[in-house]
Amino acid sequence: TNQLYNPDGLFVDDDQTVVIADYENHRISQWKNGDTTNGQVVAGGKGAGNELRQLNYPTDVLIDKETDSLIICDQRNERVVRWSRLSVIPNIFANATWSKNGVIVAGGNGKGNATNQLNEPFGVFIDDDRIVLIADYLNHRIMQWKTGDMTNGHVVAGGKGQGNRLDQLNCPTDVLIEKETDSLIICDRWNRRVLRWSRRSDTTQGEIFMDNIDCWGLAMDDQRYLYVSDIVKHEVKRYHLGDKDSTLVVGGNDQGNDLNQLKEPRYLFVDRQQNVYVSDWSNHRVLKWNKDAKEGIIVAGGQGVGNALTQLNHPSGLFVDMLGTFYVGDEGNHRIVLWTQGAKQGTVIVGVNRAGPGVNQLSNPIGLSFDRQGNLYVADYGNHRVQRFSLE
């Protein structure tokens, strides 16, 4: 990532980030102002090819600000490609492995409400600068921890005690960043609402985006549609940011274990094709609902609760990479499991099937995410910390 091979067109955005058509590397690289050490691959980088995840000798690039997308001249494929900047999925190669020992990047100083502590972390989100955002459940706040600073976090929403005022939260379960407005979207679980909270330093309270919803998990697609799981109605709805009209996309057929049903859905992931992955918590399975489908496909678990490699025990956090490999926080089994497309069983990549505080252990892992470099971050709920497991 610190090299180029016959760079061609380039574009400089408003904050002096340089976006480069890296011609013979078949990728678009992004270099931030002041950081000449390493760039970031923001499109392509999967070898020359004509798949939608590939480029073939790109010659030029620009940014479409309205949609926050790259427009790329993909020369040898004889096409122009739009590539969203809203959700850049990391480059994780087939047969990748991660360090078995984690590094604490947030918390890890016992259960508490000091700025160097967490109290049952749930959802975790990693931004482009590897800033870690955490739904700090029982502290009723959203915490931000900067890469390299493991000493103290910073309260960026809530932290005013448990309550329902607009400057308070009540057991938040998930958080993500909406880039266009530079805001946090927060699932404020026991206030039964979703909040938008500006990241500007002078912000003191959020605004209600939707209420009367038993939300748990959040996801956003490349078109800025927000997806919200409802654990009481056993469904997932899609909302367009800017209005409150919704579309039912998953479930809505009461609770159950049929393929058109869910039972207490938790976390979500939406891929570039708007297929929705759902951790169907009380059914101990992960479902994939293709866009506009009337029922889901079991892609992990669904063999009853258990710790065999064919089973899950209350799956939570989800992530899907560019190859369609997905990663599951197997909460009750204290492990993170990788499932490739079409696999009949998973592979444990982190955790040892029993709870514990060791660097190679987890205790009820819930949220998970990846940075652009493919490093894995896990909200280690029972140990009141977030751990990073490096891609090897």
XYZ file of C-alpha atoms in Angstrom:
392
model
C 0.000 0.000 0.000
C 3.032 2.315 0.057
C 3.658 1.790 -3.670
C 2.140 2.662 -7.039
C 2.668 1.111 -10.467
C 2.351 3.557 -13.351
C -0.251 5.883 -11.792
C -2.489 7.652 -14.286
C -5.352 10.060 -13.428
C -5.768 11.612 -9.996
C -8.278 13.693 -8.071
C -7.786 15.882 -4.983
C -10.793 16.355 -2.711
C -11.653 19.248 -0.384
C -9.528 17.975 2.514
C -6.514 17.394 0.221
C -6.956 13.637 0.143
C -5.401 12.394 -3.109
C -7.287 9.688 -5.026
C -5.169 7.943 -7.687
C -5.910 5.632 -10.614
C -3.134 3.108 -9.914
C -3.069 1.818 -13.493
C -1.029 -1.392 -13.442
C -2.160 -2.362 -9.939
C -5.779 -2.336 -11.179
C -6.968 -0.293 -8.230
C -7.805 3.137 -6.907
C -5.610 4.255 -4.015
C -6.331 7.033 -1.561
C -3.634 8.977 0.274
C -4.582 11.333 3.094
C -2.963 14.749 3.475
C 0.120 14.477 5.680
C 0.367 10.686 5.531
C 2.936 9.691 2.926
C 3.676 6.333 4.557
C 0.785 4.261 3.267
C -2.209 4.655 1.010
C -5.531 2.847 1.209
C -7.106 0.758 -1.527
C -10.611 2.180 -2.006
C -11.621 0.365 -5.219
C -10.343 -2.698 -7.037
C -7.123 -4.274 -5.847
C -8.439 -7.769 -6.565
C -6.307 -8.312 -9.653
C -7.201 -7.488 -13.244
C -10.687 -8.667 -14.107
C -14.225 -7.758 -15.073
C -16.085 -8.710 -11.909
C -17.786 -5.823 -10.107
C -15.151 -5.985 -7.391
C -12.320 -5.694 -9.941
C -10.801 -3.102 -12.249
C -8.690 -3.568 -15.375
C -6.190 -0.756 -15.991
C -8.152 2.239 -14.626
C -7.094 5.526 -16.212
C -9.016 8.208 -14.333
C -11.111 8.850 -11.234
C -13.177 11.623 -9.683
C -15.505 12.026 -6.703
C -19.254 12.547 -7.076
C -19.956 14.525 -3.906
C -23.726 14.175 -4.032
C -23.591 10.396 -3.629
C -20.096 10.270 -2.044
C -18.983 7.900 -4.786
C -15.954 7.423 -6.991
C -16.518 7.579 -10.751
C -13.853 5.421 -12.405
C -12.788 5.041 -16.026
C -12.208 1.271 -16.125
C -10.364 1.313 -19.448
C -9.756 -2.305 -20.452
C -13.233 -3.303 -19.263
C -14.625 -0.563 -21.525
C -16.902 0.779 -18.821
C -17.351 3.583 -16.320
C -17.951 2.379 -12.773
C -19.534 4.111 -9.792
C -17.959 2.911 -6.535
C -19.472 4.037 -3.241
C -17.206 5.525 -0.583
C -19.854 5.023 2.100
C -18.894 1.468 3.004
C -15.475 0.312 1.967
C -15.194 -3.395 2.703
C -11.641 -4.511 3.519
C -9.486 -6.595 1.226
C -9.466 -9.986 2.957
C -8.008 -12.770 0.852
C -9.175 -16.379 0.787
C -7.648 -18.568 3.521
C -6.729 -15.502 5.588
C -5.809 -16.015 9.237
C -5.795 -13.728 12.244
C -3.641 -13.579 15.331
C -5.017 -15.828 18.064
C -4.035 -13.253 20.676
C -5.884 -9.977 20.807
C -4.701 -6.493 21.709
C -6.964 -4.373 23.893
C -7.887 -1.163 22.065
C -10.644 0.044 24.427
C -11.485 -0.672 28.055
C -9.871 -3.638 29.735
C -9.605 -1.818 33.058
C -12.467 -3.590 34.750
C -16.150 -2.788 34.695
C -16.846 0.889 35.329
C -17.800 4.295 33.981
C -14.435 6.070 33.919
C -13.213 7.121 30.474
C -10.720 4.230 30.465
C -13.474 1.710 31.214
C -16.495 0.094 29.582
C -19.563 -1.566 31.073
C -20.846 -4.317 28.781
C -19.907 -3.084 25.285
C -22.328 -4.114 22.546
C -22.063 -2.754 18.985
C -18.710 -1.602 17.577
C -17.993 0.481 14.453
C -14.606 1.336 12.889
C -14.287 4.491 10.794
C -11.826 5.222 7.974
C -9.205 6.519 10.439
C -9.519 3.368 12.587
C -11.330 5.294 15.300
C -13.318 2.774 17.343
C -16.910 3.676 18.258
C -18.598 1.580 20.937
C -22.160 1.289 22.213
C -21.293 1.225 25.937
C -24.523 -0.433 27.014
C -24.750 -0.080 30.796
C -22.927 3.252 30.838
C -25.658 4.635 28.544
C -23.173 6.304 26.235
C -21.256 6.041 22.969
C -17.480 5.972 23.407
C -14.789 6.845 20.887
C -11.243 5.491 21.136
C -8.514 6.692 18.781
C -6.014 4.277 17.284
C -2.830 4.196 19.330
C -4.420 5.781 22.404
C -5.441 2.926 24.673
C -5.361 5.086 27.798
C -8.689 6.862 27.626
C -11.748 7.058 25.446
C -13.958 10.041 24.801
C -17.723 10.265 25.341
C -19.308 11.341 22.041
C -23.004 10.766 22.853
C -24.922 10.274 26.078
C -22.954 9.852 29.274
C -25.468 11.969 31.197
C -26.916 9.033 33.080
C -29.724 6.687 32.113
C -32.740 8.594 30.835
C -34.902 9.677 27.924
C -33.843 13.291 27.473
C -32.269 14.112 24.121
C -28.858 14.359 25.801
C -29.290 10.903 27.356
C -29.314 7.281 26.235
C -30.825 4.172 27.798
C -28.809 1.028 27.031
C -27.603 1.674 23.447
C -26.975 -1.513 21.473
C -25.530 -0.311 18.161
C -23.951 2.684 16.447
C -22.740 3.604 12.967
C -21.529 6.709 11.147
C -23.595 8.442 8.489
C -20.842 10.102 6.464
C -22.845 12.607 4.453
C -23.914 14.540 7.574
C -20.984 13.334 9.725
C -23.439 12.038 12.306
C -23.792 9.006 14.525
C -26.885 6.842 14.113
C -27.630 5.207 17.474
C -30.001 2.422 18.468
C -31.228 3.697 21.854
C -32.680 0.369 22.928
C -34.768 0.982 26.029
C -35.916 4.411 24.910
C -37.306 2.562 21.872
C -35.887 5.050 19.415
C -33.140 5.646 16.872
C -31.198 8.893 17.243
C -29.064 10.952 14.889
C -26.236 12.667 16.793
C -23.907 15.112 15.038
C -20.174 14.516 15.524
C -19.485 18.259 15.676
C -17.652 19.157 18.875
C -20.367 21.587 19.994
C -23.145 18.961 19.873
C -24.833 18.379 23.233
C -27.834 16.259 22.262
C -29.275 14.047 19.563
C -32.407 14.275 17.464
C -35.012 11.537 17.149
C -34.883 9.865 13.751
C -37.565 7.298 14.610
C -39.345 6.244 17.776
C -41.677 3.510 19.039
C -39.332 0.854 17.681
C -37.712 -1.992 19.615
C -34.459 -1.600 17.740
C -31.305 -3.633 18.264
C -29.069 -3.639 15.180
C -28.321 -1.096 12.448
C -26.811 -1.242 8.957
C -26.548 1.153 6.034
C -26.236 0.378 2.332
C -24.469 2.288 -0.432
C -27.643 4.215 -1.318
C -27.936 5.574 2.251
C -30.828 3.346 3.215
C -30.831 2.525 6.917
C -31.809 -0.985 8.050
C -33.091 -1.561 11.588
C -33.881 -4.836 13.341
C -36.899 -4.963 15.670
C -36.580 -7.734 18.265
C -40.219 -7.549 19.391
C -41.835 -7.542 15.940
C -39.195 -10.032 14.710
C -38.494 -8.081 11.535
C -36.087 -5.787 9.717
C -37.214 -2.561 8.064
C -35.452 -0.240 5.643
C -35.662 3.548 5.906
C -34.386 6.262 3.611
C -32.458 8.870 5.554
C -34.440 12.059 5.389
C -37.890 10.531 5.774
C -39.594 8.084 8.102
C -41.307 5.915 5.502
C -40.226 2.304 5.842
C -40.190 -0.904 3.809
C -40.346 -4.342 5.387
C -37.367 -6.313 4.048
C -37.016 -9.298 6.412
C -39.512 -11.239 8.541
C -42.738 -9.638 9.678
C -44.514 -12.994 9.928
C -44.514 -13.192 13.726
C -41.832 -15.106 15.581
C -40.872 -18.607 14.505
C -38.231 -20.715 12.815
C -39.644 -20.985 9.306
C -37.572 -19.420 6.532
C -39.907 -16.417 6.369
C -39.665 -15.830 10.122
C -37.223 -14.559 12.724
C -37.015 -14.834 16.487
C -35.387 -11.848 18.204
C -33.148 -10.678 15.342
C -30.075 -8.831 16.543
C -27.331 -7.538 14.256
C -27.342 -6.901 10.503
C -25.085 -6.592 7.496
C -26.119 -5.362 4.035
C -23.902 -6.101 1.027
C -23.505 -4.090 -2.190
C -26.403 -5.967 -3.811
C -28.707 -4.998 -0.893
C -28.869 -8.573 0.343
C -29.499 -8.567 4.092
C -27.733 -10.861 6.556
C -29.454 -11.237 9.941
C -28.253 -12.826 13.168
C -31.430 -14.703 14.112
C -30.496 -14.794 17.786
C -33.048 -17.117 19.376
C -33.095 -19.448 16.355
C -29.292 -19.855 16.603
C -28.754 -19.217 12.917
C -27.770 -16.592 10.374
C -30.154 -15.912 7.497
C -29.424 -14.257 4.180
C -32.376 -12.529 2.546
C -31.689 -11.691 -1.067
C -33.060 -8.352 -2.220
C -36.884 -8.478 -2.527
C -37.001 -12.123 -1.350
C -40.006 -13.409 0.607
C -37.948 -15.799 2.698
C -34.370 -16.253 3.777
C -31.650 -18.837 3.246
C -29.874 -20.375 6.225
C -26.186 -19.650 5.710
C -24.893 -20.570 9.190
C -26.219 -22.615 12.075
C -29.849 -23.674 12.107
C -28.900 -27.042 13.611
C -30.109 -26.246 17.112
C -28.128 -24.578 19.868
C -24.679 -26.071 20.431
C -20.931 -25.684 20.028
C -20.269 -28.008 17.084
C -18.867 -26.305 13.979
C -22.281 -26.734 12.338
C -23.989 -24.905 15.207
C -24.259 -21.491 16.809
C -25.270 -20.368 20.284
C -27.017 -16.980 20.112
C -25.217 -15.374 17.130
C -24.695 -11.616 17.390
C -22.370 -9.361 15.381
C -22.019 -9.900 11.615
C -19.662 -8.839 8.855
C -19.419 -9.913 5.198
C -16.289 -9.374 3.091
C -15.845 -8.871 -0.663
C -15.588 -12.618 -1.271
C -18.933 -13.223 0.447
C -17.240 -14.839 3.434
C -19.043 -13.844 6.598
C -17.994 -13.579 10.204
C -20.251 -14.228 13.196
C -19.939 -13.318 16.853
C -20.977 -16.673 18.355
C -21.962 -15.151 21.673
C -22.811 -18.197 23.779
C -19.803 -20.154 22.489
C -17.361 -17.300 23.204
C -15.850 -17.380 19.734
C -15.792 -15.722 16.313
C -16.654 -18.072 13.456
C -15.931 -17.663 9.734
C -18.275 -19.211 7.154
C -17.452 -19.291 3.455
C -20.241 -19.230 0.869
C -22.041 -22.562 0.724
C -20.092 -24.065 3.630
C -21.762 -26.701 5.803
C -19.749 -25.709 8.848
C -17.755 -22.771 10.125
C -14.127 -22.245 11.124
C -13.233 -20.750 14.501
C -10.829 -17.845 13.964
C -10.833 -16.316 17.460
C -11.724 -17.767 20.852
C -11.385 -21.188 22.460
C -15.023 -22.214 23.149
C -14.896 -21.179 26.789
C -15.177 -17.789 28.430
C -12.145 -16.162 29.978
C -10.094 -12.971 30.313
C -6.972 -14.180 28.473
C -5.685 -12.477 25.339
C -6.823 -15.528 23.338
C -10.220 -15.669 25.035
C -13.568 -13.923 24.789
C -16.539 -13.723 27.120
C -19.842 -13.420 25.261
C -18.560 -11.528 22.201
C -21.274 -9.356 20.706
C -20.400 -6.692 18.125
C -17.630 -7.111 15.568
C -16.164 -5.087 12.735
C -13.089 -4.785 10.512
C -10.847 -1.905 9.519
C -9.691 -1.322 5.934
C -6.576 -3.414 6.560
C -8.653 -6.468 7.486
C -7.956 -6.401 11.220
C -10.827 -7.751 13.324
C -12.340 -5.813 16.256
C -14.545 -7.579 18.803
C -16.763 -6.124 21.539
C -15.783 -8.520 24.335
C -18.916 -7.949 26.397
C -18.150 -10.012 29.509
C -14.585 -8.712 29.765
C -15.662 -5.060 29.333
C -13.185 -4.419 26.541
C -12.735 -4.262 22.772
C -9.962 -6.410 21.316
C -8.219 -6.177 17.953
C -7.019 -9.356 16.234
C -4.507 -8.554 13.493
C -4.713 -10.023 10.008
C -1.609 -12.166 9.528
